[in-house]
Structure formats: structure tokens, C-alpha cells
Amino acid sequence: MLEAISDFTTWGLPQNRPIFIAGPCSVESPTQVMQTALGLKDSGIQFLRGGIWKPRTRPNSFEGIGSQGLQWLKDAGNAINVPVMTEVANAKHVYEALRNQIDVLWIGARTTVNPFSVQEIADALRGVDIPVFVKNPINPDLALWIGALERLQQSGIRKIAAIHRGFSSHADSRYRNIPLWEIPIELKRRIPDLPIIIDPSHIAGKRELLFDLSQKAFDLDFNGIIIETHITPDKALSDAAQQITPEQFVALKKNIVLRKSAAENPDFNAELEHLRHEIDLIDEEILQIFAKRMTIAEKIGLCKQKNKVTILQKDRWDTILRTRIEDGSKKGLSQDFVVNMYNNIHKESIRHQTKIMNQDSGERKTE
Ligand code: PEP
Ligand code: MN
């Protein structure tokens, strides 16, 4: 049913033009949000963001200014003639936001994980025509993200968009939330008209990474970015390290290169078609080679079965990974790519061997 989701044109936004959202992580005071907004006056943003209720990981940190800040946010938006948006996490937030004429809502990552909360918000919005952005859940679960979009749609909300803000991970990473771009890319593939914007601030966690992530968002053909912007970022009460000044936001936006998703130039199209044909042929070869590799893996499975040897041979697997990484790096392939590819090949090889091993061999299974 999500195919029925419409693109940004039904929001009254121009077609084929990316959207930009900026504003503070949290609304802190009337002056802070007003000055931030005034700094963004000529920046060409479509929405001014500001958090009123902040879901924080640890207690005793700043948990948002609460309902009184809604009017400050609205006044700041009015001063620059830009619609405002805030995060809602329960029905009470929805009612307060609507009472204060907040123009757009978003559901935060910690809320999207909880179907009860999303349903409560969807129910509170029944019959209301307001655009809603849904951030991805903190865990990389595409079904849960889609489920939240469906709950809103079933409540009659028609202007729905997604925000990709990265995923929590316990592993060391240069990012605060790892991007796992394949997940929003798959979301786009499944629901082509769904607008998806990228939140480099929460992916990065630090301002140094914002530009590269923003450029990547556009190079991957997503529909826009949302960047946390504060009049004095270092003094921000939440997410200080990732916020930038309005001036820095304007500079970032100016430096972004917008590339077209398709070109009108016939030479370019002919060249592209030719190269894509070459890629198609290579892909066909790759798949044939993989299939051949699996038939050999099955023969090995048979040998192992006859000799009652385990499928997983750890030393052999270690050697394969090490040598392939070395070889790949000589050929200009990153370690990440080679490791991921071999993990997949190995998984598939084990699947083929397991199939052979479990064929009836007259071998008595332990019951
Ligand atoms: C936010 O946008 O300030 C926020 C809390 O984001 P997230 O839900 O992505 O953590
Ligand atoms: Mn934030």
C-alpha cells in the first residue's frame, strides 16, 4: 500500500529540487532560536527545525525546554517566513504542537523503534493534514521503518517523508551513527516516490564530517538534508559537537555540487550506454564464476561428508581471507569490500556444502 505515497510536489515543493532544513537541535530560549532563524533568513531553507522534547540517552542531561518553546519556534519561523518543524514522541506532544500551529512534525529514531508509540502518534493525527517525517529506527531494521510509515498512512496522513540519520553501533566508528547507506537505498527502491532526506548531523556526531556526508546524500540522489544549526554551537545544550553556525550552513550549502540524475547530452548517454553494456557482460561472467565456485564447493562437501570432516575449516578460511585481502589491495580493492564479499561467498558456500552433507548418505544421524 505504500506505493501510494506521493513525492514532495504534493507538499507544494518544487519538483526535482532538493530541500534543505536547518535549525537548532533544541530550542533553548526565544533569543537563541530567533537569532539562529535570522541567520538562516536568506539561506533558502524550506523548513526550520527545533527540538522541544529531547529524548536523551542518559538522565540528567537537557531534556528540552518543553511546550513553552513551541511559540518561540513558531515566532522564529514567522520572522523569516519559513514553516517550522519539531519532534513528537507521544500523543500529548502532537496535541501541543498542533495547538501552537507547528507546520510539520517528525518522529525521532528512538520512537520509530516502538510500534506502540508510533501508533499512538498516528491515532492522535487521524484527520489532520500535516506533513510528517519519520526517522529510521536506531537499529538497522527496514521493516520497522516501513511499518512506522504504514501506520501514519493508515491514519490518513498523506504527506509522509523519511529521514535517514544512521544506526547505533557498538563497534568503533568515525561516525556517531553508522550510515549503512544500503538501507535507505533499499527503502527508495521499495517505495520510489517516498521522499528521503539525509541527516548528516546525527550520522556524523561531529561537524568536520558534515560536508562530505551532505555531498554524498546528493550524489546518491536523496531528496535533501537536515543540518543542526545553532547561533553559538559550542554553547548548545544538546549535540554541541555536531552543530554549526548559520554562516557555516550557508557556506556548506553553497559548496554542495548538485549533479543531475540523468543528462540530456546525447554523447554522454551513448557513452554511458556503452559502458553499462560492458558492466552487464562482466556481471554475467561474475555470476557464472560464482556458480562454478559453488559446484566445486559442493564437491568438497561430498569429500568432507565421506570422510566425516566438519564443513568449517577455520585455518583454511583464515588463509583465504588473508590472501584475498592482500591480492585485492594490489588490485585497488578495499579491505572492507573484499572482506564483505568473501563473507558472503563463504556463507553461500557453506549453504551449498550443508545441502550436500544433509543428503541421505546412509550415515546415522544422532537423535
Ligand atoms: C534530533 O533530531 O535532534 C534527534 C533527537 O534525532 P534522532 O531521533 O535522530 O536521534
Ligand atoms: Mn540533535
mmCIF file of C-alpha atoms and ligand atoms in Angstrom:
data_model
loop_
_atom_site.group_PDB
_atom_site.id
_atom_site.type_symbol
_atom_site.label_atom_id
_atom_site.label_comp_id
_atom_site.label_asym_id
_atom_site.label_seq_id
_atom_site.Cartn_x
_atom_site.Cartn_y
_atom_site.Cartn_z
ATOM 1 C CA MET A 1 0.000 0.000 0.000
ATOM 2 C CA LEU A 2 2.975 2.304 0.479
ATOM 3 C CA GLU A 3 3.279 2.632 -3.287
ATOM 4 C CA ALA A 4 0.545 5.245 -2.881
ATOM 5 C CA ILE A 5 2.971 7.588 -1.117
ATOM 6 C CA SER A 6 3.469 10.826 -3.029
ATOM 7 C CA ASP A 7 6.598 12.826 -3.736
ATOM 8 C CA PHE A 8 7.417 16.329 -2.492
ATOM 9 C CA THR A 9 5.371 18.035 -5.231
ATOM 10 C CA THR A 10 2.176 17.301 -3.301
ATOM 11 C CA TRP A 11 3.736 19.221 -0.409
ATOM 12 C CA GLY A 12 3.820 22.284 -2.658
ATOM 13 C CA LEU A 13 7.597 21.954 -3.035
ATOM 14 C CA PRO A 14 9.262 22.351 -6.429
ATOM 15 C CA GLN A 15 9.914 19.215 -8.418
ATOM 16 C CA ASN A 16 13.477 17.980 -8.857
ATOM 17 C CA ARG A 17 14.881 20.481 -6.424
ATOM 18 C CA PRO A 18 16.497 19.253 -3.199
ATOM 19 C CA ILE A 19 15.174 20.520 0.085
ATOM 20 C CA PHE A 20 17.220 21.965 2.906
ATOM 21 C CA ILE A 21 16.263 22.005 6.568
ATOM 22 C CA ALA A 22 18.269 23.762 9.267
ATOM 23 C CA GLY A 23 17.783 24.917 12.828
ATOM 24 C CA PRO A 24 18.919 24.039 16.314
ATOM 25 C CA CYS A 25 18.990 20.558 17.799
ATOM 26 C CA SER A 26 16.983 22.030 20.695
ATOM 27 C CA VAL A 27 15.036 25.211 21.135
ATOM 28 C CA GLU A 28 16.700 26.728 24.208
ATOM 29 C CA SER A 29 15.474 30.314 24.516
ATOM 30 C CA PRO A 30 13.491 32.836 22.463
ATOM 31 C CA THR A 31 16.711 34.680 21.550
ATOM 32 C CA GLN A 32 18.686 31.555 20.621
ATOM 33 C CA VAL A 33 16.049 30.255 18.208
ATOM 34 C CA MET A 34 15.230 33.710 16.788
ATOM 35 C CA GLN A 35 18.882 34.578 16.131
ATOM 36 C CA THR A 36 19.511 31.199 14.560
ATOM 37 C CA ALA A 37 16.481 31.714 12.315
ATOM 38 C CA LEU A 38 17.544 35.240 11.334
ATOM 39 C CA GLY A 39 20.981 33.879 10.423
ATOM 40 C CA LEU A 40 19.227 31.431 8.093
ATOM 41 C CA LYS A 41 16.954 34.077 6.573
ATOM 42 C CA ASP A 42 18.448 34.124 3.078
ATOM 43 C CA SER A 43 19.821 30.605 3.086
ATOM 44 C CA GLY A 44 16.967 29.134 1.046
ATOM 45 C CA ILE A 45 15.800 26.573 3.613
ATOM 46 C CA GLN A 46 12.344 25.065 3.228
ATOM 47 C CA PHE A 47 11.833 24.282 6.942
ATOM 48 C CA LEU A 48 13.208 25.495 10.267
ATOM 49 C CA ARG A 49 13.777 22.654 12.739
ATOM 50 C CA GLY A 50 13.872 22.828 16.532
ATOM 51 C CA GLY A 51 13.550 20.110 19.188
ATOM 52 C CA ILE A 52 11.200 20.874 22.076
ATOM 53 C CA TRP A 53 11.141 17.500 23.855
ATOM 54 C CA LYS A 54 14.516 15.788 23.654
ATOM 55 C CA PRO A 55 14.892 12.037 24.052
ATOM 56 C CA ARG A 56 18.297 11.770 25.703
ATOM 57 C CA THR A 57 20.350 8.647 26.186
ATOM 58 C CA ARG A 58 21.285 9.451 29.796
ATOM 59 C CA PRO A 59 19.187 11.117 32.521
ATOM 60 C CA ASN A 60 20.140 14.497 33.990
ATOM 61 C CA SER A 61 21.043 15.961 30.610
ATOM 62 C CA PHE A 62 18.980 18.711 29.000
ATOM 63 C CA GLU A 63 15.660 17.121 28.086
ATOM 64 C CA GLY A 64 14.221 20.017 26.130
ATOM 65 C CA ILE A 65 12.548 23.280 27.042
ATOM 66 C CA GLY A 66 9.039 21.806 26.767
ATOM 67 C CA SER A 67 5.797 23.260 25.413
ATOM 68 C CA GLN A 68 6.678 26.908 26.131
ATOM 69 C CA GLY A 69 9.307 26.694 23.349
ATOM 70 C CA LEU A 70 6.721 25.929 20.661
ATOM 71 C CA GLN A 71 5.700 29.583 20.397
ATOM 72 C CA TRP A 72 9.366 30.702 20.318
ATOM 73 C CA LEU A 73 9.956 28.320 17.411
ATOM 74 C CA LYS A 74 6.817 29.487 15.609
ATOM 75 C CA ASP A 75 7.792 33.169 16.096
ATOM 76 C CA ALA A 76 11.271 32.456 14.704
ATOM 77 C CA GLY A 77 9.764 30.738 11.658
ATOM 78 C CA ASN A 78 7.329 33.611 11.113
ATOM 79 C CA ALA A 79 10.176 36.127 11.302
ATOM 80 C CA ILE A 80 11.835 34.541 8.269
ATOM 81 C CA ASN A 81 8.647 33.254 6.664
ATOM 82 C CA VAL A 82 9.641 29.600 6.849
ATOM 83 C CA PRO A 83 7.439 26.740 8.154
ATOM 84 C CA VAL A 84 8.662 25.127 11.363
ATOM 85 C CA MET A 85 9.017 21.502 12.409
ATOM 86 C CA THR A 86 9.520 19.695 15.681
ATOM 87 C CA GLU A 87 9.818 16.159 17.053
ATOM 88 C CA VAL A 88 6.844 14.401 18.640
ATOM 89 C CA ALA A 89 7.141 11.225 20.668
ATOM 90 C CA ASN A 90 3.619 10.793 22.068
ATOM 91 C CA ALA A 91 0.022 11.994 21.688
ATOM 92 C CA LYS A 92 0.484 14.858 24.149
ATOM 93 C CA HIS A 93 3.345 16.258 22.037
ATOM 94 C CA VAL A 94 1.122 16.034 18.964
ATOM 95 C CA TYR A 95 -1.725 17.971 20.591
ATOM 96 C CA GLU A 96 0.627 20.651 21.944
ATOM 97 C CA ALA A 97 2.381 21.033 18.580
ATOM 98 C CA LEU A 98 -0.919 21.299 16.698
ATOM 99 C CA ARG A 99 -2.279 23.807 19.211
ATOM 100 C CA ASN A 100 0.764 26.002 18.531
ATOM 101 C CA GLN A 101 0.436 25.761 14.736
ATOM 102 C CA ILE A 102 3.633 23.842 14.198
ATOM 103 C CA ASP A 103 3.686 23.171 10.437
ATOM 104 C CA VAL A 104 5.496 19.847 10.163
ATOM 105 C CA LEU A 105 6.257 17.032 12.621
ATOM 106 C CA TRP A 106 8.965 14.427 12.802
ATOM 107 C CA ILE A 107 9.170 11.143 14.660
ATOM 108 C CA GLY A 108 12.584 10.526 16.209
ATOM 109 C CA ALA A 109 14.737 7.417 15.894
ATOM 110 C CA ARG A 110 14.057 6.285 19.460
ATOM 111 C CA THR A 111 10.315 6.494 18.838
ATOM 112 C CA THR A 112 10.247 4.764 15.442
ATOM 113 C CA VAL A 113 11.519 1.598 17.154
ATOM 114 C CA ASN A 114 8.354 1.370 19.221
ATOM 115 C CA PRO A 115 5.168 0.443 17.313
ATOM 116 C CA PHE A 116 3.005 1.383 20.337
ATOM 117 C CA SER A 117 4.367 4.944 20.320
ATOM 118 C CA VAL A 118 4.125 5.281 16.542
ATOM 119 C CA GLN A 119 0.526 4.028 16.642
ATOM 120 C CA GLU A 120 -0.303 6.472 19.439
ATOM 121 C CA ILE A 121 1.050 9.341 17.313
ATOM 122 C CA ALA A 122 -0.736 8.070 14.197
ATOM 123 C CA ASP A 123 -4.028 7.872 16.134
ATOM 124 C CA ALA A 124 -3.556 11.393 17.509
ATOM 125 C CA LEU A 125 -3.064 12.624 13.933
ATOM 126 C CA ARG A 126 -6.158 10.988 12.483
ATOM 127 C CA GLY A 127 -7.989 13.531 10.332
ATOM 128 C CA VAL A 128 -5.138 16.079 10.460
ATOM 129 C CA ASP A 129 -3.446 17.174 7.242
ATOM 130 C CA ILE A 130 0.128 17.778 8.394
ATOM 131 C CA PRO A 131 3.374 16.565 6.832
ATOM 132 C CA VAL A 132 5.309 14.039 8.913
ATOM 133 C CA PHE A 133 8.938 12.967 8.589
ATOM 134 C CA VAL A 134 9.825 9.564 10.013
ATOM 135 C CA LYS A 135 13.417 8.983 11.093
ATOM 136 C CA ASN A 136 14.838 5.499 10.777
ATOM 137 C CA PRO A 137 14.763 3.372 13.927
ATOM 138 C CA ILE A 138 18.093 3.326 15.810
ATOM 139 C CA ASN A 139 18.599 -0.328 14.797
ATOM 140 C CA PRO A 140 19.024 -1.207 11.128
ATOM 141 C CA ASP A 141 15.566 -2.703 10.679
ATOM 142 C CA LEU A 142 13.985 -1.626 7.405
ATOM 143 C CA ALA A 143 10.694 -3.418 8.147
ATOM 144 C CA LEU A 144 10.274 -1.402 11.348
ATOM 145 C CA TRP A 145 10.923 1.846 9.452
ATOM 146 C CA ILE A 146 8.388 0.906 6.771
ATOM 147 C CA GLY A 147 5.940 -0.204 9.479
ATOM 148 C CA ALA A 148 6.026 3.286 11.005
ATOM 149 C CA LEU A 149 5.366 4.865 7.593
ATOM 150 C CA GLU A 150 2.430 2.481 7.090
ATOM 151 C CA ARG A 151 0.916 3.311 10.483
ATOM 152 C CA LEU A 152 0.869 7.009 9.553
ATOM 153 C CA GLN A 153 -0.508 6.320 6.127
ATOM 154 C CA GLN A 154 -3.288 4.181 7.585
ATOM 155 C CA SER A 155 -4.213 7.124 9.793
ATOM 156 C CA GLY A 156 -4.849 9.216 6.707
ATOM 157 C CA ILE A 157 -1.579 11.179 6.695
ATOM 158 C CA ARG A 158 -0.708 11.826 3.044
ATOM 159 C CA LYS A 159 2.441 13.920 3.215
ATOM 160 C CA ILE A 160 4.984 11.457 4.506
ATOM 161 C CA ALA A 161 8.766 11.502 4.112
ATOM 162 C CA ALA A 162 11.671 9.630 5.686
ATOM 163 C CA ILE A 163 14.831 10.890 7.357
ATOM 164 C CA HIS A 164 17.956 8.753 7.357
ATOM 165 C CA ARG A 165 20.020 9.537 10.483
ATOM 166 C CA GLY A 166 22.242 6.457 10.708
ATOM 167 C CA PHE A 167 22.188 3.494 13.079
ATOM 168 C CA SER A 168 23.574 2.834 16.559
ATOM 169 C CA SER A 169 26.531 0.522 16.688
ATOM 170 C CA HIS A 170 28.728 -0.744 19.479
ATOM 171 C CA ALA A 171 31.694 -1.011 17.110
ATOM 172 C CA ASP A 172 34.282 1.770 16.911
ATOM 173 C CA SER A 173 33.448 4.054 14.048
ATOM 174 C CA ARG A 174 34.270 7.545 12.847
ATOM 175 C CA TYR A 175 30.519 8.170 12.867
ATOM 176 C CA ARG A 176 28.180 8.665 15.793
ATOM 177 C CA ASN A 177 25.610 6.565 13.937
ATOM 178 C CA ILE A 178 26.876 4.401 11.091
ATOM 179 C CA PRO A 179 25.239 5.332 7.767
ATOM 180 C CA LEU A 180 24.618 1.849 6.256
ATOM 181 C CA TRP A 181 23.594 3.598 3.030
ATOM 182 C CA GLU A 182 22.249 0.337 1.618
ATOM 183 C CA ILE A 183 19.228 0.609 3.935
ATOM 184 C CA PRO A 184 17.858 3.987 2.732
ATOM 185 C CA ILE A 185 18.791 2.939 -0.823
ATOM 186 C CA GLU A 186 16.653 -0.180 -0.427
ATOM 187 C CA LEU A 187 13.846 1.937 1.070
ATOM 188 C CA LYS A 188 13.974 4.132 -2.046
ATOM 189 C CA ARG A 189 13.902 1.066 -4.280
ATOM 190 C CA ARG A 190 10.844 -0.329 -2.497
ATOM 191 C CA ILE A 191 8.917 2.971 -2.333
ATOM 192 C CA PRO A 192 10.236 5.065 -5.245
ATOM 193 C CA ASP A 193 8.082 8.150 -4.631
ATOM 194 C CA LEU A 194 8.861 8.393 -0.921
ATOM 195 C CA PRO A 195 10.998 11.483 -0.337
ATOM 196 C CA ILE A 196 14.072 10.609 1.750
ATOM 197 C CA ILE A 197 16.264 13.238 3.256
ATOM 198 C CA ILE A 198 19.587 12.720 4.999
ATOM 199 C CA ASP A 199 20.523 13.917 8.490
ATOM 200 C CA PRO A 200 24.319 14.288 8.328
ATOM 201 C CA SER A 201 24.382 15.872 11.816
ATOM 202 C CA HIS A 202 23.232 12.758 13.650
ATOM 203 C CA ILE A 203 25.174 10.405 11.379
ATOM 204 C CA ALA A 204 28.384 12.387 11.922
ATOM 205 C CA GLY A 205 28.210 13.462 15.551
ATOM 206 C CA LYS A 206 30.920 15.997 14.714
ATOM 207 C CA ARG A 207 30.882 18.977 12.405
ATOM 208 C CA GLU A 208 34.038 18.006 10.473
ATOM 209 C CA LEU A 209 32.196 15.220 8.663
ATOM 210 C CA LEU A 210 29.097 17.215 7.690
ATOM 211 C CA PHE A 211 30.166 18.403 4.261
ATOM 212 C CA ASP A 212 31.239 15.011 2.905
ATOM 213 C CA LEU A 213 28.068 13.353 4.176
ATOM 214 C CA SER A 214 25.911 16.108 2.684
ATOM 215 C CA GLN A 215 27.609 15.825 -0.696
ATOM 216 C CA LYS A 216 27.174 12.064 -0.562
ATOM 217 C CA ALA A 217 23.447 12.490 0.186
ATOM 218 C CA PHE A 218 23.034 14.398 -3.077
ATOM 219 C CA ASP A 219 25.336 12.130 -5.066
ATOM 220 C CA LEU A 220 23.155 9.209 -4.016
ATOM 221 C CA ASP A 221 20.166 11.177 -5.309
ATOM 222 C CA PHE A 222 18.362 11.580 -1.999
ATOM 223 C CA ASN A 223 15.921 14.468 -1.716
ATOM 224 C CA GLY A 224 17.602 16.826 0.728
ATOM 225 C CA ILE A 225 19.426 17.306 4.008
ATOM 226 C CA ILE A 226 18.638 18.419 7.545
ATOM 227 C CA ILE A 227 21.510 20.084 9.391
ATOM 228 C CA GLU A 228 21.594 21.155 13.035
ATOM 229 C CA THR A 229 22.413 24.824 13.206
ATOM 230 C CA HIS A 230 22.936 26.974 16.312
ATOM 231 C CA ILE A 231 23.855 30.589 16.827
ATOM 232 C CA THR A 232 26.636 29.552 19.246
ATOM 233 C CA PRO A 233 27.180 25.833 18.603
ATOM 234 C CA ASP A 234 29.777 25.264 21.309
ATOM 235 C CA LYS A 235 27.353 26.541 23.925
ATOM 236 C CA ALA A 236 24.464 24.352 22.701
ATOM 237 C CA LEU A 237 22.638 22.447 25.444
ATOM 238 C CA SER A 238 22.451 19.316 23.268
ATOM 239 C CA ASP A 239 24.579 17.898 20.450
ATOM 240 C CA ALA A 240 27.111 20.754 20.628
ATOM 241 C CA ALA A 241 29.877 18.963 18.703
ATOM 242 C CA GLN A 242 27.775 18.423 15.594
ATOM 243 C CA GLN A 243 26.072 21.811 15.295
ATOM 244 C CA ILE A 244 27.274 24.602 13.007
ATOM 245 C CA THR A 245 26.519 28.313 12.799
ATOM 246 C CA PRO A 246 24.038 29.650 10.247
ATOM 247 C CA GLU A 247 27.015 31.150 8.333
ATOM 248 C CA GLN A 248 28.713 27.743 8.204
ATOM 249 C CA PHE A 249 25.454 26.227 6.990
ATOM 250 C CA VAL A 250 25.208 28.800 4.194
ATOM 251 C CA ALA A 251 28.814 28.022 3.166
ATOM 252 C CA LEU A 252 28.182 24.271 3.259
ATOM 253 C CA LYS A 253 25.072 24.651 1.112
ATOM 254 C CA LYS A 254 26.942 26.835 -1.372
ATOM 255 C CA ASN A 255 29.744 24.294 -1.759
ATOM 256 C CA ILE A 256 27.454 21.367 -2.479
ATOM 257 C CA VAL A 257 27.650 20.249 -6.087
ATOM 258 C CA LEU A 258 24.267 19.168 -7.399
ATOM 259 C CA ARG A 259 24.623 16.593 -10.129
ATOM 260 C CA LYS A 260 21.784 15.651 -12.418
ATOM 261 C CA SER A 261 20.414 12.120 -12.174
ATOM 262 C CA ALA A 262 20.270 11.982 -15.965
ATOM 263 C CA ALA A 263 21.798 14.108 -18.718
ATOM 264 C CA GLU A 264 20.363 15.444 -21.951
ATOM 265 C CA ASN A 265 23.704 15.325 -23.780
ATOM 266 C CA PRO A 266 23.416 12.510 -26.427
ATOM 267 C CA ASP A 267 27.195 11.798 -26.423
ATOM 268 C CA PHE A 268 27.111 11.289 -22.686
ATOM 269 C CA ASN A 269 24.096 8.976 -22.961
ATOM 270 C CA ALA A 270 25.718 6.930 -25.745
ATOM 271 C CA GLU A 271 28.956 6.581 -23.804
ATOM 272 C CA LEU A 272 27.060 5.618 -20.662
ATOM 273 C CA GLU A 273 25.039 3.022 -22.515
ATOM 274 C CA HIS A 274 28.195 1.521 -23.986
ATOM 275 C CA LEU A 275 29.906 1.307 -20.586
ATOM 276 C CA ARG A 276 26.797 -0.116 -18.945
ATOM 277 C CA HIS A 277 26.697 -2.821 -21.572
ATOM 278 C CA GLU A 278 30.278 -3.743 -20.664
ATOM 279 C CA ILE A 279 29.274 -3.873 -16.994
ATOM 280 C CA ASP A 280 26.312 -6.137 -17.830
ATOM 281 C CA LEU A 281 28.638 -8.574 -19.598
ATOM 282 C CA ILE A 282 31.087 -8.565 -16.711
ATOM 283 C CA ASP A 283 28.271 -9.146 -14.210
ATOM 284 C CA GLU A 284 27.110 -12.124 -16.219
ATOM 285 C CA GLU A 285 30.651 -13.509 -16.084
ATOM 286 C CA ILE A 286 30.905 -12.859 -12.346
ATOM 287 C CA LEU A 287 27.686 -14.793 -11.691
ATOM 288 C CA GLN A 288 28.861 -17.673 -13.867
ATOM 289 C CA ILE A 289 32.145 -17.802 -11.982
ATOM 290 C CA PHE A 290 30.326 -17.748 -8.625
ATOM 291 C CA ALA A 291 28.091 -20.599 -9.763
ATOM 292 C CA LYS A 292 31.179 -22.568 -10.857
ATOM 293 C CA ARG A 293 32.826 -21.921 -7.500
ATOM 294 C CA MET A 294 29.743 -23.309 -5.744
ATOM 295 C CA THR A 295 29.755 -26.536 -7.750
ATOM 296 C CA ILE A 296 33.335 -27.055 -6.597
ATOM 297 C CA ALA A 297 32.275 -26.252 -3.028
ATOM 298 C CA GLU A 298 29.631 -28.971 -3.357
ATOM 299 C CA LYS A 299 32.296 -31.471 -4.465
ATOM 300 C CA ILE A 300 34.311 -30.521 -1.404
ATOM 301 C CA GLY A 301 31.145 -31.010 0.680
ATOM 302 C CA LEU A 302 30.865 -34.530 -0.693
ATOM 303 C CA CYS A 303 34.515 -35.301 0.187
ATOM 304 C CA LYS A 304 34.025 -33.924 3.678
ATOM 305 C CA GLN A 305 30.848 -35.976 4.109
ATOM 306 C CA LYS A 306 32.587 -39.205 3.092
ATOM 307 C CA ASN A 307 35.461 -38.510 5.443
ATOM 308 C CA LYS A 308 33.246 -37.192 8.276
ATOM 309 C CA VAL A 309 35.048 -33.858 8.346
ATOM 310 C CA THR A 310 33.401 -30.611 9.543
ATOM 311 C CA ILE A 311 32.265 -28.043 6.982
ATOM 312 C CA LEU A 312 34.039 -25.143 8.651
ATOM 313 C CA GLN A 313 37.809 -25.424 8.385
ATOM 314 C CA LYS A 314 38.977 -22.420 10.325
ATOM 315 C CA ASP A 315 42.616 -22.371 9.193
ATOM 316 C CA ARG A 316 41.645 -22.605 5.553
ATOM 317 C CA TRP A 317 39.118 -19.783 5.979
ATOM 318 C CA ASP A 318 41.744 -17.584 7.721
ATOM 319 C CA THR A 319 44.187 -18.198 4.854
ATOM 320 C CA ILE A 320 41.582 -17.402 2.217
ATOM 321 C CA LEU A 321 40.642 -14.112 3.862
ATOM 322 C CA ARG A 322 44.257 -13.034 4.407
ATOM 323 C CA THR A 323 45.463 -13.857 0.902
ATOM 324 C CA ARG A 324 42.401 -12.412 -0.820
ATOM 325 C CA ILE A 325 42.705 -9.148 1.137
ATOM 326 C CA GLU A 326 46.378 -8.895 0.064
ATOM 327 C CA ASP A 327 45.571 -9.729 -3.527
ATOM 328 C CA GLY A 328 42.573 -7.405 -3.592
ATOM 329 C CA SER A 329 44.568 -4.492 -2.228
ATOM 330 C CA LYS A 330 47.139 -4.946 -5.058
ATOM 331 C CA LYS A 331 44.199 -4.644 -7.445
ATOM 332 C CA GLY A 332 42.898 -1.468 -5.805
ATOM 333 C CA LEU A 333 40.035 -3.128 -3.896
ATOM 334 C CA SER A 334 39.401 -2.004 -0.335
ATOM 335 C CA GLN A 335 39.742 -4.426 2.569
ATOM 336 C CA ASP A 336 36.140 -3.688 3.534
ATOM 337 C CA PHE A 337 34.883 -4.710 0.117
ATOM 338 C CA VAL A 338 36.957 -7.900 -0.045
ATOM 339 C CA VAL A 339 36.002 -8.982 3.486
ATOM 340 C CA ASN A 340 32.293 -8.357 2.903
ATOM 341 C CA MET A 341 32.374 -10.135 -0.433
ATOM 342 C CA TYR A 342 34.204 -13.165 0.961
ATOM 343 C CA ASN A 343 31.909 -13.348 3.973
ATOM 344 C CA ASN A 344 29.020 -13.619 1.542
ATOM 345 C CA ILE A 345 30.795 -16.120 -0.689
ATOM 346 C CA HIS A 346 31.705 -18.189 2.352
ATOM 347 C CA LYS A 347 28.124 -18.124 3.639
ATOM 348 C CA GLU A 348 26.812 -19.261 0.266
ATOM 349 C CA SER A 349 29.497 -21.952 0.024
ATOM 350 C CA ILE A 350 28.535 -23.277 3.476
ATOM 351 C CA ARG A 351 24.893 -23.339 2.362
ATOM 352 C CA HIS A 352 25.804 -25.451 -0.669
ATOM 353 C CA GLN A 353 28.014 -27.788 1.370
ATOM 354 C CA THR A 354 25.339 -28.151 4.064
ATOM 355 C CA LYS A 355 22.826 -29.176 1.412
ATOM 356 C CA ILE A 356 25.214 -31.933 0.232
ATOM 357 C CA MET A 357 26.118 -33.037 3.765
ATOM 358 C CA ASN A 358 22.467 -33.417 4.740
ATOM 359 C CA GLN A 359 21.601 -35.554 1.762
ATOM 360 C CA ASP A 360 20.808 -39.068 2.831
ATOM 361 C CA SER A 361 24.162 -40.819 2.923
ATOM 362 C CA GLY A 362 23.136 -43.811 4.960
ATOM 363 C CA GLU A 363 25.005 -42.071 7.747
ATOM 364 C CA ARG A 364 23.168 -42.438 11.065
ATOM 365 C CA LYS A 365 22.196 -39.096 12.466
ATOM 366 C CA THR A 366 22.249 -38.508 16.231
ATOM 367 C CA GLU A 367 18.726 -38.322 17.515
HETATM 368 C C1 PEP B 1 17.179 15.234 16.733
HETATM 369 O O1 PEP B 1 16.872 15.366 15.541
HETATM 370 O O2 PEP B 1 17.586 16.153 17.443
HETATM 371 C C2 PEP B 1 17.146 13.876 17.309
HETATM 372 C C3 PEP B 1 16.939 13.648 18.583
HETATM 373 O O3 PEP B 1 17.407 12.967 16.385
HETATM 374 P P1 PEP B 1 17.372 11.360 16.397
HETATM 375 O O4 PEP B 1 15.964 10.956 16.687
HETATM 376 O O5 PEP B 1 17.803 11.075 15.006
HETATM 377 O O6 PEP B 1 18.372 10.891 17.413
HETATM 378 MN MN MN B 2 20.226 16.571 17.908
#
